[in-house]
Amino acid sequence: MHENTSEITDIILNAKERAIKETSREPEPELTKPINWPVECVVGPGLEGAIACETRIGYVNGSKGWLIYRGYNIFDLCAYATFEEVSYLLMYGYLPSNTQLAAFKKKLVEYRSTHQTKRLLMSFPIEKMKPMAALRLGTNLMRQEFTDVDSDNYLSNVVRIIAADEDSIPMETKPRGEEHAIYEFKRQQREHMIKEDLKHATGFESCFHLLSGVASLTGAIARLRCGKMPVEHDPDLSFAGNLIFTMTGKKPTAIEERIMDVSLILHADHGMNASTFAAMVVASTLSDVYLSVGAGIAALQGPLHGGANERVIEMLQEIGNEENVPAWFEKKHVKKEKIMGFGHRVYKSYDPRALVLGPLAKYMTKENKESKRLYKIAKALEKEVVKTLGAQKRIFPNVDFYSGIVYSSMGIEADFFTPLFAVSRVAGWTARVQEYLRNNRIFRPRAMYVGPYDKEFTFIENRGRNIKT
Ligand code: CMC
């Protein structure tokens, strides 16, 4: 299937073997079963242990190091499938036939043209915005361009007037590196391809629109951030290949395309993680899927979640070389500081995604002195952390530890590591939102009130400096 990339498949299958071997002594999990609501579970801070819903989409088993999408283990999916197939699998529940896959790819190609959204995006100071903030803005602009969700109420004219079309006339274009181009937008000519479902912003079509659109916007934002114009997609490249191409402007090699594809598969879904939960909470209010994905992007960017991959590279740069690792780690350990790219709420064994990405990072950096230096520091740090924290607290590398080294070796800047995570996770967010909505109940947990409840009201003139609230 993947010509010239059989070495990558071997790396993945070796990781699978290692994962099976390392957790073979762990007890077989109590397999999942339908819930009879209300369910009893022990809940810790941060909703640890809480069961929020049933799902058939994916399963993470922390002691066995399992990550399963719709019944298939992650290693087999990385070895034998493509991101397009996996996205289809997550949404529909089964792997597509050739005909189904061809139709799905055609749909994604149709939906990746977000010219008008990109034009709108260019009227904002993208070069001054963090890429995740720009991406979140971009999903909002897609919502405005392609849907009618607001227009039944009071915004119909505004939406039409703001929206741009292919003939937009640049009123003033400042030179590269300066503020941003200002456009006068003509009345929108609605694209004939827009589907009914898309206009309502809730159904499957909107999910596929987002899957393709968020990738397309990430490419555009990467270019705009460094003062360059977005590049057109290449019809000969896959979803993964186009992602690299539109971000860097360079055609990826077959190996780079394949590795990006594997990385997208690895990041596509991961249980009730914070960003998935955020997306589902928004959807559960019967908001729409664009705003749900926007919430997912917002939650993902934090350093305890998807933002960790960017911090890992900063940390490796700060360490400087592999000889510095033991002293650097000791200092952090004594101060009880967290090491980015390690630890996980669920995994108490190696994160299977790190088992794949670690060797891929090694493979990708073997010919580049600077990337190889970073990889060596990472490897030395992994050894040190696992020796101490692995033994004491079952803390191991997670998905974010090696992904940045892989992306850097493809020429991708550190502030785009988290947007790449988002591009892939759109598949999981939207699949889980759609699944949850079939049996929707608004999310509404409680907080335990521990404050006072019998205070006497104090009028403002009587509130002295010393009165505590
Ligand atoms: N380095 C050092 N100690 C750690 C780390 C770490 N990376 N992670 C957890 N610990 C310790 C923590 O100090 C605590 O120790 P103690 O019990 O002595 O106070 C214990 O392990 C439990 O930590 P926690 O923060 O309560 O665990 P959690 O389940 O709430 O948090 C986590 C999980 C991923 C937020 C956390 O491990 C962390 O902050 N890791 C670093 C950031 C990171 O790499 N995030 C990416 C997560 S994986 C991909 C994703 O979801 O995006």
Short mmCIF file of N, CA, C and O and ligand atoms in Angstrom, two decimals, residues 303-306 308 337-345 389 393 395 398-400 421, ligand 1:
data_model
loop_
_atom_site.label_atom_id
_atom_site.label_comp_id
_atom_site.label_asym_id
_atom_site.label_seq_id
_atom_site.Cartn_x
_atom_site.Cartn_y
_atom_site.Cartn_z
N PRO A 303 -1.09 23.87 28.37
CA PRO A 303 0.12 23.04 28.49
C PRO A 303 -0.08 21.71 29.22
O PRO A 303 0.75 20.82 29.09
N LEU A 304 -1.18 21.56 29.97
CA LEU A 304 -1.40 20.25 30.59
C LEU A 304 -2.01 19.28 29.59
O LEU A 304 -2.09 18.08 29.84
N HIS A 305 -2.47 19.81 28.45
CA HIS A 305 -3.13 18.97 27.44
C HIS A 305 -2.28 19.07 26.17
O HIS A 305 -1.07 18.83 26.20
N GLY A 306 -2.87 19.45 25.04
CA GLY A 306 -2.14 19.43 23.77
C GLY A 306 -1.00 20.43 23.68
O GLY A 306 -0.09 20.27 22.85
N ALA A 308 1.33 20.77 25.56
CA ALA A 308 2.58 20.23 26.13
C ALA A 308 3.65 19.99 25.05
O ALA A 308 4.85 20.13 25.31
N GLU A 337 8.67 20.00 40.27
CA GLU A 337 8.11 20.61 39.05
C GLU A 337 7.74 19.52 38.06
O GLU A 337 8.40 18.48 37.99
N LYS A 338 6.73 19.80 37.26
CA LYS A 338 6.31 18.81 36.26
C LYS A 338 7.23 18.83 35.05
O LYS A 338 7.68 19.89 34.63
N ILE A 339 7.46 17.67 34.50
CA ILE A 339 8.28 17.56 33.29
C ILE A 339 7.31 17.40 32.12
O ILE A 339 6.50 16.46 32.09
N MET A 340 7.38 18.33 31.19
CA MET A 340 6.43 18.32 30.07
C MET A 340 6.61 17.07 29.20
O MET A 340 7.73 16.65 28.95
N GLY A 341 5.47 16.53 28.77
CA GLY A 341 5.52 15.33 27.92
C GLY A 341 5.57 14.05 28.71
O GLY A 341 5.75 12.97 28.13
N PHE A 342 5.39 14.14 30.03
CA PHE A 342 5.35 12.93 30.87
C PHE A 342 4.08 12.91 31.70
O PHE A 342 3.56 13.96 32.06
N GLY A 343 3.64 11.71 32.03
CA GLY A 343 2.50 11.54 32.91
C GLY A 343 1.20 11.51 32.14
O GLY A 343 1.10 12.02 31.01
N HIS A 344 0.22 10.88 32.75
CA HIS A 344 -1.10 10.81 32.12
C HIS A 344 -2.14 10.41 33.14
O HIS A 344 -1.85 9.63 34.05
N ARG A 345 -3.32 10.97 33.01
CA ARG A 345 -4.40 10.61 33.94
C ARG A 345 -4.75 9.12 33.84
O ARG A 345 -5.06 8.48 34.84
N LEU A 389 10.64 8.58 38.27
CA LEU A 389 9.19 8.76 38.39
C LEU A 389 8.41 7.55 37.88
O LEU A 389 7.30 7.28 38.33
N LYS A 393 5.94 6.59 40.57
CA LYS A 393 4.56 7.06 40.34
C LYS A 393 3.95 6.57 39.03
O LYS A 393 2.89 7.07 38.64
N ILE A 395 4.99 7.14 36.02
CA ILE A 395 4.98 8.25 35.07
C ILE A 395 5.93 7.93 33.91
O ILE A 395 7.11 7.65 34.13
N ASN A 398 4.40 10.62 27.38
CA ASN A 398 3.08 10.57 26.73
C ASN A 398 3.21 11.00 25.26
O ASN A 398 4.32 11.26 24.78
N VAL A 399 2.08 11.12 24.60
CA VAL A 399 2.06 11.38 23.15
C VAL A 399 2.82 12.66 22.78
O VAL A 399 3.38 12.79 21.69
N ASP A 400 2.83 13.62 23.72
CA ASP A 400 3.42 14.92 23.41
C ASP A 400 4.95 14.94 23.52
O ASP A 400 5.57 15.94 23.16
N PHE A 421 -2.13 18.81 16.33
CA PHE A 421 -2.90 17.93 17.22
C PHE A 421 -4.40 18.21 16.99
O PHE A 421 -5.21 17.29 16.84
N1 CMC B 1 6.32 15.40 35.91
C1 CMC B 1 6.53 15.20 37.22
N2 CMC B 1 5.58 14.76 38.06
C2 CMC B 1 4.37 14.50 37.54
C3 CMC B 1 4.09 14.68 36.18
C4 CMC B 1 5.12 15.15 35.36
N3 CMC B 1 4.93 15.35 34.06
N4 CMC B 1 2.82 14.35 35.96
C5 CMC B 1 2.30 13.99 37.12
N5 CMC B 1 3.24 14.09 38.10
C6 CMC B 1 3.08 13.77 39.52
C7 CMC B 1 2.40 14.94 40.23
O1 CMC B 1 3.33 15.86 40.72
C8 CMC B 1 1.66 14.21 41.32
O2 CMC B 1 2.57 13.88 42.33
P1 CMC B 1 2.11 13.84 43.88
O3 CMC B 1 1.05 12.78 43.94
O4 CMC B 1 3.35 13.50 44.62
O5 CMC B 1 1.58 15.20 44.18
C9 CMC B 1 1.22 12.90 40.65
O6 CMC B 1 2.19 12.66 39.63
C10 CMC B 1 -0.15 12.97 40.03
O7 CMC B 1 -0.17 14.12 39.18
P2 CMC B 1 -1.48 14.88 38.75
O8 CMC B 1 -1.10 16.19 38.17
O9 CMC B 1 -2.47 14.87 39.87
O10 CMC B 1 -2.02 13.90 37.63
P3 CMC B 1 -3.22 14.20 36.68
O11 CMC B 1 -3.81 12.91 36.31
O12 CMC B 1 -4.13 15.21 37.27
O13 CMC B 1 -2.52 14.93 35.43
C11 CMC B 1 -1.29 15.32 33.51
C12 CMC B 1 -2.18 14.34 34.25
C13 CMC B 1 -1.09 14.84 32.09
C14 CMC B 1 -1.99 16.69 33.45
C15 CMC B 1 0.06 15.43 34.23
O14 CMC B 1 0.73 14.20 34.20
C16 CMC B 1 0.94 16.54 33.67
O15 CMC B 1 0.78 17.70 34.06
N6 CMC B 1 1.89 16.21 32.74
C17 CMC B 1 2.72 17.21 32.12
C18 CMC B 1 1.97 17.91 30.98
C19 CMC B 1 1.78 16.98 29.81
O16 CMC B 1 2.70 16.34 29.34
N7 CMC B 1 0.54 16.95 29.27
C20 CMC B 1 0.19 16.12 28.13
C21 CMC B 1 -0.76 15.04 28.53
S1 CMC B 1 -0.95 13.71 27.35
C22 CMC B 1 -1.65 14.35 25.95
C23 CMC B 1 -2.80 15.25 26.12
O17 CMC B 1 -3.76 14.96 26.83
O18 CMC B 1 -2.77 16.29 25.51
#
